[in-house]
PDB file of C-alpha atoms in Angstrom:
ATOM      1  CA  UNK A  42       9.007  -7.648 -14.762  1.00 77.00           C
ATOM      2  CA  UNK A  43       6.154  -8.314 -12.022  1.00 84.00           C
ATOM      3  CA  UNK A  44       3.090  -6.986 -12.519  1.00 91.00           C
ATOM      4  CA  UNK A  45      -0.359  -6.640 -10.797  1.00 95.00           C
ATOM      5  CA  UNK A  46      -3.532  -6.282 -12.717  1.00 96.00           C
ATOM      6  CA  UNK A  47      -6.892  -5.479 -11.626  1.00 96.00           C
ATOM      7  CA  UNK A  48      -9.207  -5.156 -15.031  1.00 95.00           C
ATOM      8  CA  UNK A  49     -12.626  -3.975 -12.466  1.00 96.00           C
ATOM      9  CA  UNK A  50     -11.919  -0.162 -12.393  1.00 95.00           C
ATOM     10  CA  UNK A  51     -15.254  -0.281 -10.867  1.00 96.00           C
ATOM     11  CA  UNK A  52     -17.977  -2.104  -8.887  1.00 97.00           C
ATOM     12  CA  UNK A  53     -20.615  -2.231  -7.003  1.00 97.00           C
ATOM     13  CA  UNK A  54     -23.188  -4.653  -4.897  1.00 98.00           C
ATOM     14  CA  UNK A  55     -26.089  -4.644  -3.163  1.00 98.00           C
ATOM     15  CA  UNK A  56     -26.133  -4.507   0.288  1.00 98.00           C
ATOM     16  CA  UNK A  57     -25.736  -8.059   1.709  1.00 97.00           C
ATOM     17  CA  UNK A  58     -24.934  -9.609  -1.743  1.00 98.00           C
ATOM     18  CA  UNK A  59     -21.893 -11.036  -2.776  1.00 98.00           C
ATOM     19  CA  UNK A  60     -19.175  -9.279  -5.088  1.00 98.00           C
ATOM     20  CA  UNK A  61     -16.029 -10.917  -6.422  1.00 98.00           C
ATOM     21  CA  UNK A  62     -12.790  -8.647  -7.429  1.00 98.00           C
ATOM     22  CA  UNK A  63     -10.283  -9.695  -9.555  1.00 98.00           C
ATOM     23  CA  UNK A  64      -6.689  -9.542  -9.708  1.00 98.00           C
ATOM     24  CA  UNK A  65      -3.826 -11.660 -12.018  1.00 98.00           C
ATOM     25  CA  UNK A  66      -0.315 -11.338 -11.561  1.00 97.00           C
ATOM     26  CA  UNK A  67       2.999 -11.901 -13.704  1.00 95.00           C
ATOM     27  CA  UNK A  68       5.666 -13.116 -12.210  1.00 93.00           C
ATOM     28  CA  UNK A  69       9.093 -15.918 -12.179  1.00 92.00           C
ATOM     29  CA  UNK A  70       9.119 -16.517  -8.614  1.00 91.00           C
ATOM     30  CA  UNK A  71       7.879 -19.288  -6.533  1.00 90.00           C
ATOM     31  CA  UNK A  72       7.855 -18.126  -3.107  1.00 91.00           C
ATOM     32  CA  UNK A  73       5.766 -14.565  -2.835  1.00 94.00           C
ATOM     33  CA  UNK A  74       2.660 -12.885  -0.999  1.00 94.00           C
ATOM     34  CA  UNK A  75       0.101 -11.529  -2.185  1.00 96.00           C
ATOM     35  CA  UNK A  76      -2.410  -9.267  -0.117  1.00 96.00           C
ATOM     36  CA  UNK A  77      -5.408  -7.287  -0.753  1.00 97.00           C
ATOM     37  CA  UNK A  78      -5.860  -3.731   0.827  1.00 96.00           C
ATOM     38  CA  UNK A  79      -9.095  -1.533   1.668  1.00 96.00           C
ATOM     39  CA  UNK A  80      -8.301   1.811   1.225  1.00 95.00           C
ATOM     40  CA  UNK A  81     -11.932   3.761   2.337  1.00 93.00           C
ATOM     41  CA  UNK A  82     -12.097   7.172   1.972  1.00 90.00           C
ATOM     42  CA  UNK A  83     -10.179   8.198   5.219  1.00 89.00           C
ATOM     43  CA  UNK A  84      -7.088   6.814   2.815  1.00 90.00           C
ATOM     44  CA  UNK A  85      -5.924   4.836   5.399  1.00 91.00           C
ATOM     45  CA  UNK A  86      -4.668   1.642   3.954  1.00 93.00           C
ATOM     46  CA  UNK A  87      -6.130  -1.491   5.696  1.00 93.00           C
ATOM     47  CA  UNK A  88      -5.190  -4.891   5.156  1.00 93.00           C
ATOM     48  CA  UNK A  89      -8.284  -7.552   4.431  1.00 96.00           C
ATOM     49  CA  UNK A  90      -6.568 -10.968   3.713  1.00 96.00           C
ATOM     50  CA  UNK A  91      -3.250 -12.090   2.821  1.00 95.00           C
ATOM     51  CA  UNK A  92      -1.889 -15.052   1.379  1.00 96.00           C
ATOM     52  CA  UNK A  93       1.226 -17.173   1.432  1.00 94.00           C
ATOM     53  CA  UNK A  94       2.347 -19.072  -2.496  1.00 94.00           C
ATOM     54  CA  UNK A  95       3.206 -21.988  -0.636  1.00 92.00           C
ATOM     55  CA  UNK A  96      -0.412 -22.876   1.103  1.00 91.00           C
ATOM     56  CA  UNK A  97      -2.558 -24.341  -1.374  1.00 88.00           C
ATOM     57  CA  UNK A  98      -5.758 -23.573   0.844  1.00 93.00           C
ATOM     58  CA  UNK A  99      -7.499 -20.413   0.117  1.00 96.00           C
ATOM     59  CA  UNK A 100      -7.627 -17.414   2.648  1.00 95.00           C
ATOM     60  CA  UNK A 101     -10.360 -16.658   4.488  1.00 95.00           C
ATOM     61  CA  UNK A 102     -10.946 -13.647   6.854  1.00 94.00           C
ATOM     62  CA  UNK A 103     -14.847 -13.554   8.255  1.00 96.00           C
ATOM     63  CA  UNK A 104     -16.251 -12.138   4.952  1.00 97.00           C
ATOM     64  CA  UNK A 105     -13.481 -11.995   3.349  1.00 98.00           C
ATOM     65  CA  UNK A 106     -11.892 -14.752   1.179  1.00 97.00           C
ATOM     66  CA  UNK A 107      -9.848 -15.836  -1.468  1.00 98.00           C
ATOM     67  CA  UNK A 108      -9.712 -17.508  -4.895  1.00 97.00           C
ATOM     68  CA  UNK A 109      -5.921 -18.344  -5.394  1.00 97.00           C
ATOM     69  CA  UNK A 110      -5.151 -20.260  -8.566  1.00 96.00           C
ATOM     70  CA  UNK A 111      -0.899 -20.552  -8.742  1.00 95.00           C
ATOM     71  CA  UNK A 112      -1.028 -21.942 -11.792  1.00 94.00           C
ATOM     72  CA  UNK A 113      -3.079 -19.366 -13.461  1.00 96.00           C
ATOM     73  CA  UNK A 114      -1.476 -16.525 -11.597  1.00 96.00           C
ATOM     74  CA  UNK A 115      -4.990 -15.178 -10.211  1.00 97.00           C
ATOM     75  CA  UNK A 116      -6.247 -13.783  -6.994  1.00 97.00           C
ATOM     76  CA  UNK A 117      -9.462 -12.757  -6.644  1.00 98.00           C
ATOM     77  CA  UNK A 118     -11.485 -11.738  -3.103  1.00 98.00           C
ATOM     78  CA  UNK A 119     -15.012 -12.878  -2.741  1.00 98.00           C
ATOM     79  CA  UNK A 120     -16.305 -10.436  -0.104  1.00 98.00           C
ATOM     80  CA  UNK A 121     -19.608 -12.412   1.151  1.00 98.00           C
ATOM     81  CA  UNK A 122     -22.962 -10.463   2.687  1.00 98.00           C
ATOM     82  CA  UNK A 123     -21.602  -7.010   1.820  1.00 98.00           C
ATOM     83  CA  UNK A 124     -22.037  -4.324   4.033  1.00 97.00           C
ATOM     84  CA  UNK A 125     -21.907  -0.584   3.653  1.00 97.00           C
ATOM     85  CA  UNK A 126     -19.127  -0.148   5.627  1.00 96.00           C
ATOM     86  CA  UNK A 127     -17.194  -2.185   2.767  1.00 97.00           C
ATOM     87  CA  UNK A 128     -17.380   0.941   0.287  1.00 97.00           C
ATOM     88  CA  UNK A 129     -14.086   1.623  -0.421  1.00 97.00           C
ATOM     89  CA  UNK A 130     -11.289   1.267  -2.657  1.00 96.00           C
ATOM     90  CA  UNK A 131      -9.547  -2.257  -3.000  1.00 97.00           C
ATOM     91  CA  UNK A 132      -5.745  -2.707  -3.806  1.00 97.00           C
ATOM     92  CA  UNK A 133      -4.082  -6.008  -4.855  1.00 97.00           C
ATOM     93  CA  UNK A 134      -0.693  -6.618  -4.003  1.00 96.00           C
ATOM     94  CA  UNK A 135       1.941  -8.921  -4.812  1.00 95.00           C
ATOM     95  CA  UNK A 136       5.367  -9.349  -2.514  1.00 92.00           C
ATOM     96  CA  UNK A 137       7.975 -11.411  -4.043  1.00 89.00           C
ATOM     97  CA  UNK A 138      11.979 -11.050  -2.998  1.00 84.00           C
ATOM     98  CA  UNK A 139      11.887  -6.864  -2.971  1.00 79.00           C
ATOM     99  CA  UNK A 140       9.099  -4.839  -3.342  1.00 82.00           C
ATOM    100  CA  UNK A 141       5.461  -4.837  -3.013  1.00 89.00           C
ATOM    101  CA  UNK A 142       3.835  -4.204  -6.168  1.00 92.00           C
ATOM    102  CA  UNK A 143      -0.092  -2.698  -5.997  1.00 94.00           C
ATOM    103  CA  UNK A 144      -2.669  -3.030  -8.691  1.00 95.00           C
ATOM    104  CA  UNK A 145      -4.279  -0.120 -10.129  1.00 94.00           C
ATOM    105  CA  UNK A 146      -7.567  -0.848  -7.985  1.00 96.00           C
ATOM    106  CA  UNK A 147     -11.257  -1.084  -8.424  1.00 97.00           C
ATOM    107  CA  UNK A 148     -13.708   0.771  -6.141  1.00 96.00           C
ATOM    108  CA  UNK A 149     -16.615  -0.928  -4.750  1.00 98.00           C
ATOM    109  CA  UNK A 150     -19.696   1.125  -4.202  1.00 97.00           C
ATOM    110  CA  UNK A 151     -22.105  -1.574  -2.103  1.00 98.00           C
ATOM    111  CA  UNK A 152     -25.830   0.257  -2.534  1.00 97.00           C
ATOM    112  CA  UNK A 153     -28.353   0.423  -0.063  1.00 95.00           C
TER     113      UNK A 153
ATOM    114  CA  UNK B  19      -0.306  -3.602  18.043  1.00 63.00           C
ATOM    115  CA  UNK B  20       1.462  -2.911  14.903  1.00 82.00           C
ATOM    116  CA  UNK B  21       0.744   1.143  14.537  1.00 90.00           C
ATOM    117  CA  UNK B  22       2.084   3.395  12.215  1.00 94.00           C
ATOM    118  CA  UNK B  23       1.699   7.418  12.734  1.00 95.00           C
ATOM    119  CA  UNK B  24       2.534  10.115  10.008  1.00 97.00           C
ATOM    120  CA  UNK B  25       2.770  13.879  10.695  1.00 97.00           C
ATOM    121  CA  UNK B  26       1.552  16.110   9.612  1.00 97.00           C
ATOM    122  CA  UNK B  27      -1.898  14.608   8.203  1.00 96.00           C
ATOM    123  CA  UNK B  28      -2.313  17.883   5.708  1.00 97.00           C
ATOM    124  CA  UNK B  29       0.583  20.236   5.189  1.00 97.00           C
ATOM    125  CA  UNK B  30      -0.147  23.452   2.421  1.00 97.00           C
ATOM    126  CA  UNK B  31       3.106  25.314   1.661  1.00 96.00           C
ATOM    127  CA  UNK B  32       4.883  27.499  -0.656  1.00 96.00           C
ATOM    128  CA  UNK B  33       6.419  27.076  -3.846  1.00 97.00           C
ATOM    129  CA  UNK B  34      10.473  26.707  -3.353  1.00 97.00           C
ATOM    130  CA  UNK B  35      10.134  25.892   0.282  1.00 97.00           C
ATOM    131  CA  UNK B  36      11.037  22.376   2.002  1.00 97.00           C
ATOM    132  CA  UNK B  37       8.386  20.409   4.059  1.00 97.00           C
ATOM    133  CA  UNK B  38       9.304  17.559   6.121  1.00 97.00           C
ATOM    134  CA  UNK B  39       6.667  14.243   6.966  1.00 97.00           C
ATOM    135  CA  UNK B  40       7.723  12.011   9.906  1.00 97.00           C
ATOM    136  CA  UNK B  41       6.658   8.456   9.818  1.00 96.00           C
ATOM    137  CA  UNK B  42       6.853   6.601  12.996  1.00 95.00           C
ATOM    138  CA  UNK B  43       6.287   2.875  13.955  1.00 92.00           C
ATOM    139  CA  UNK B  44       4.687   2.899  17.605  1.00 92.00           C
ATOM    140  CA  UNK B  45       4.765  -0.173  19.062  1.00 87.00           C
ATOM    141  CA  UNK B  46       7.255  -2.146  17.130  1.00 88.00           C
ATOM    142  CA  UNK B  47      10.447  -1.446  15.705  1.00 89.00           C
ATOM    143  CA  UNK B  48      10.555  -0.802  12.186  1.00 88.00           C
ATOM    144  CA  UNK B  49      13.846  -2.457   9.968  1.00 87.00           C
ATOM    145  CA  UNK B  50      12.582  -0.818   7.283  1.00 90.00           C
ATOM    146  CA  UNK B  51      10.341   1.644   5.957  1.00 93.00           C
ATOM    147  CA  UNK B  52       9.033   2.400   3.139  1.00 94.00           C
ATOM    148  CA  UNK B  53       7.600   5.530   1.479  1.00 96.00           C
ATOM    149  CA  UNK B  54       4.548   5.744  -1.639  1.00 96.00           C
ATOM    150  CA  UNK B  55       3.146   8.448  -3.915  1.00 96.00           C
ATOM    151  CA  UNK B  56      -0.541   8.091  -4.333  1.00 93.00           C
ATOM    152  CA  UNK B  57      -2.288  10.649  -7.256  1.00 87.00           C
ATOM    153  CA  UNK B  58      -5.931  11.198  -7.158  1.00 83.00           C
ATOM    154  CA  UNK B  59      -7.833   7.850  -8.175  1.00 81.00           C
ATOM    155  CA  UNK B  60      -4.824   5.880  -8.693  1.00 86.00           C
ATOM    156  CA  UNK B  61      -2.641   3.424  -7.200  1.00 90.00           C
ATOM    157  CA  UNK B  62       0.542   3.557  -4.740  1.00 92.00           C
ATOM    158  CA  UNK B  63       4.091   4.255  -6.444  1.00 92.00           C
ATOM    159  CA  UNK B  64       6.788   3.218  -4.273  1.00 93.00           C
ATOM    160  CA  UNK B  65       9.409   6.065  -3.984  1.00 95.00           C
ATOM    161  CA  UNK B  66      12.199   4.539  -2.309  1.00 95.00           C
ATOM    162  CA  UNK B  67      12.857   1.655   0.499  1.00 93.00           C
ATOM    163  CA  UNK B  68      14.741   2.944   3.694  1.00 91.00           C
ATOM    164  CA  UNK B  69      16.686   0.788   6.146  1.00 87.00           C
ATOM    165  CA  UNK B  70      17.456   1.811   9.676  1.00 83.00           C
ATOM    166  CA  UNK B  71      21.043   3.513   9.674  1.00 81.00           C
ATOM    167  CA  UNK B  72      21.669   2.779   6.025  1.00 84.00           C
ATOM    168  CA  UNK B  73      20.898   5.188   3.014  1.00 87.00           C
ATOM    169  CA  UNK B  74      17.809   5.115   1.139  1.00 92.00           C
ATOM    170  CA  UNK B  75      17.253   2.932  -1.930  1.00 93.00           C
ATOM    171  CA  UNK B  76      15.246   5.297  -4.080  1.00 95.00           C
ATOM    172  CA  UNK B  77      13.022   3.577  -7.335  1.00 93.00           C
ATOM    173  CA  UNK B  78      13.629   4.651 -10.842  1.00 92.00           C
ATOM    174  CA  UNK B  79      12.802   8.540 -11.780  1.00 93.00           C
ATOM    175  CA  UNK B  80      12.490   9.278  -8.114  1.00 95.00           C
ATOM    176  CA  UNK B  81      14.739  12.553  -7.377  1.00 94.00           C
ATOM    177  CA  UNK B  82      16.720  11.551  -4.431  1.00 93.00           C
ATOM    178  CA  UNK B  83      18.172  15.287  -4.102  1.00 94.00           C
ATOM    179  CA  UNK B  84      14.211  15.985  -3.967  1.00 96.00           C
ATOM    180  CA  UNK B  85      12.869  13.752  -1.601  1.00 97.00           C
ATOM    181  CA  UNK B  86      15.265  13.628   0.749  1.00 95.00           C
ATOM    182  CA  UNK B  87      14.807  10.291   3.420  1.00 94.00           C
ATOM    183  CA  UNK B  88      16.256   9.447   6.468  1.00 90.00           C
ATOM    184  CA  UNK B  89      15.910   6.813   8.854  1.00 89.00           C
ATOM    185  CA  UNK B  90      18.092   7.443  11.821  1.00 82.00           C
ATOM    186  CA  UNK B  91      15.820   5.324  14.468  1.00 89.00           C
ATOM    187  CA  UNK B  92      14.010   1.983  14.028  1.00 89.00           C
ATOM    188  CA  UNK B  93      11.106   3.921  14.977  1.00 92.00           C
ATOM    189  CA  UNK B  94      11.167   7.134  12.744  1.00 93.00           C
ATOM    190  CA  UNK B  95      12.102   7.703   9.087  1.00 94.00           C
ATOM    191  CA  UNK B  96      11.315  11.064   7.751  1.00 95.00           C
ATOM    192  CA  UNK B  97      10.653  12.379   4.560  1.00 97.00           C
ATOM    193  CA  UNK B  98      11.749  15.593   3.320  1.00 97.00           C
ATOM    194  CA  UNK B  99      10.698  17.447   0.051  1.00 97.00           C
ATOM    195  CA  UNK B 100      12.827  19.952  -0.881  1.00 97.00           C
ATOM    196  CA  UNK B 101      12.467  23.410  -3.168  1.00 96.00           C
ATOM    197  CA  UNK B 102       8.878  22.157  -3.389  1.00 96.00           C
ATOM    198  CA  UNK B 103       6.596  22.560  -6.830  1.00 96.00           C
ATOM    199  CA  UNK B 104       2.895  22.425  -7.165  1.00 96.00           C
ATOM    200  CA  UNK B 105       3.464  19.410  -9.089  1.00 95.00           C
ATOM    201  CA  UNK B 106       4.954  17.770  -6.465  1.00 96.00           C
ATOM    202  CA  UNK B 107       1.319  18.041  -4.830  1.00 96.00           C
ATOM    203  CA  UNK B 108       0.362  14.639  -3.487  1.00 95.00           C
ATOM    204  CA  UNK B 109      -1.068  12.147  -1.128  1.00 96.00           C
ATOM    205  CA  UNK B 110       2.404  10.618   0.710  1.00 97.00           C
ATOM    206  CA  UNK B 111       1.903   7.113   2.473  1.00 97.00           C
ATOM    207  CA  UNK B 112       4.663   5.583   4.512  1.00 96.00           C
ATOM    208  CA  UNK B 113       4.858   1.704   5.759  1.00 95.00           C
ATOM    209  CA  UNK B 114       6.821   0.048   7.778  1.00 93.00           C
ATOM    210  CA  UNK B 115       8.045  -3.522   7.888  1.00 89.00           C
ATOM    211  CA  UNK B 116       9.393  -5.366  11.148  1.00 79.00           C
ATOM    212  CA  UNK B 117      12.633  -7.535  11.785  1.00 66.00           C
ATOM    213  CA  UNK B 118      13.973 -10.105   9.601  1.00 62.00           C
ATOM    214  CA  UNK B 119      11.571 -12.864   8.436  1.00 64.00           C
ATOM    215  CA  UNK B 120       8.913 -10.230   8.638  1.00 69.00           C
ATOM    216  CA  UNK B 121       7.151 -10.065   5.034  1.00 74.00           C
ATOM    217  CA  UNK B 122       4.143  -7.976   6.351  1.00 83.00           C
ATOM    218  CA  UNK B 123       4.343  -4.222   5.819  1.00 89.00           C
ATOM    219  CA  UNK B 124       1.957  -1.736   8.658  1.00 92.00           C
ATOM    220  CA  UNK B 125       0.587   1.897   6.849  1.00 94.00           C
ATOM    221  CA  UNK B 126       0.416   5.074   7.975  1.00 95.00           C
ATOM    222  CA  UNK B 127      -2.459   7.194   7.592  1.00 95.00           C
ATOM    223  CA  UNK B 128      -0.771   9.027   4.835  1.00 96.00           C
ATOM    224  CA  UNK B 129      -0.244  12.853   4.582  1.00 97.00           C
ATOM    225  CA  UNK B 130      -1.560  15.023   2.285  1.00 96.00           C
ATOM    226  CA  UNK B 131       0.817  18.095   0.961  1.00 97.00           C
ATOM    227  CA  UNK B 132      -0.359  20.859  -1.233  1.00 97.00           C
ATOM    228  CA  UNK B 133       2.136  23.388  -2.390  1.00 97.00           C
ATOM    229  CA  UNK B 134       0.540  26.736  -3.137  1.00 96.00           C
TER     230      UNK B 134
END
């Protein structure tokens, strides 16, 4: 079965600091997606960065990037000079042949 | 580009009666939609998958005399919940997912219902 983990139930940063979230996977395929959602408290879903199986080179979305590692079935986000605006609730997901599958989420506080 | 609109945002009704949520794709044309359950402080639980003018592919424990779905337009799939419980309280997202080749899937703003 696939799976999405996120082990962070919680974080937080500093304001303009930088905060890594991590997220592992399980899965038999070769050819997926995998994405990571902001969900702030308005609950409106909001996609960050996504990211193809096949491209070896990392994501990267302004602030935003990502730490793919295939082999170890890993997916982290690096969000760089965090800003307030960035509070919110983070979602990794993985798309392989059928459906998505989400991670249980961490929530970022960034501080003042 | 690439909108998706839910209706009602908030919806409170009684126990035992049905409430329907509309999920609409606004400015593309939506092969299939899909609809989540989101509890308080947890993730999104896919309920079932709809494709336009086909029936509903519901996931495993989902009541699919309960949650009724239909998706009669490539621009509107609606939800229904029928003889509603409290329990069935909830946050309801939908999503929707372009034409073939299209892996990318757009949210709605989500709707809360509270039955009373």
């Amino acid at each position: 079965a696939q799976t999405v983990t996120q082990s962070q139930p919680e974080m937080s940063v500093q304001e303009a600091e930088t905060v890594t979230l991590s997220c592992t996977y399980d899965t038999s395929e070769n050819n997926y997606y995998l994405f990571w959602y902001k969900q702030p408290p308005s609950r409106q879903m909001i996609l960050v960065i996504r990211q193809e199986a096949y491209k070896q080179q990392n994501a990267t979305e302004n602030r935003f990037s990502v730490n793919f590692q295939k082999a170890a079935k890993s997916f982290s986000l690096k969000i760089s000079d965090s800003q307030l605006g960035d509070t919110a609730m983070y979602f990794c997901a993985f798309k392989g042949t059928y459906k998505y599958i989400f991670g249980t989420g961490t929530r970022l506080k960034v501080l003042a | 580009g690439a909108v998706v609109s839910q209706h009602p945002s908030r919806v409170i009704c009684k126990s035992g009666t049905s409430v329907k949520i509309e999920c609409r794709s606004l400015d593309f044309q939506a092969t299939t939609m899909f609809w989540y359950r989101q509890f308080p402080k947890q993730s999104l639980m896919l309920m079932a998958t709809s494709n336009e003018g086909s029936k509903a592919t519901y996931e495993q424990g989902v009541e699919k005399d309960k949650f009724l779905i239909n998706h009669a337009s490539l621009t509107l799939s609606t939800l229904t919940v029928t003889s509603a419980h409290p329990e069935d309280s909830s946050f309801y997202i939908c999503s929707a997912r372009g034409g073939s080749g299209s892996y990318e899937q757009y949210f709605g703003p989500g709707t809360r219902l509270t039955v009373t």
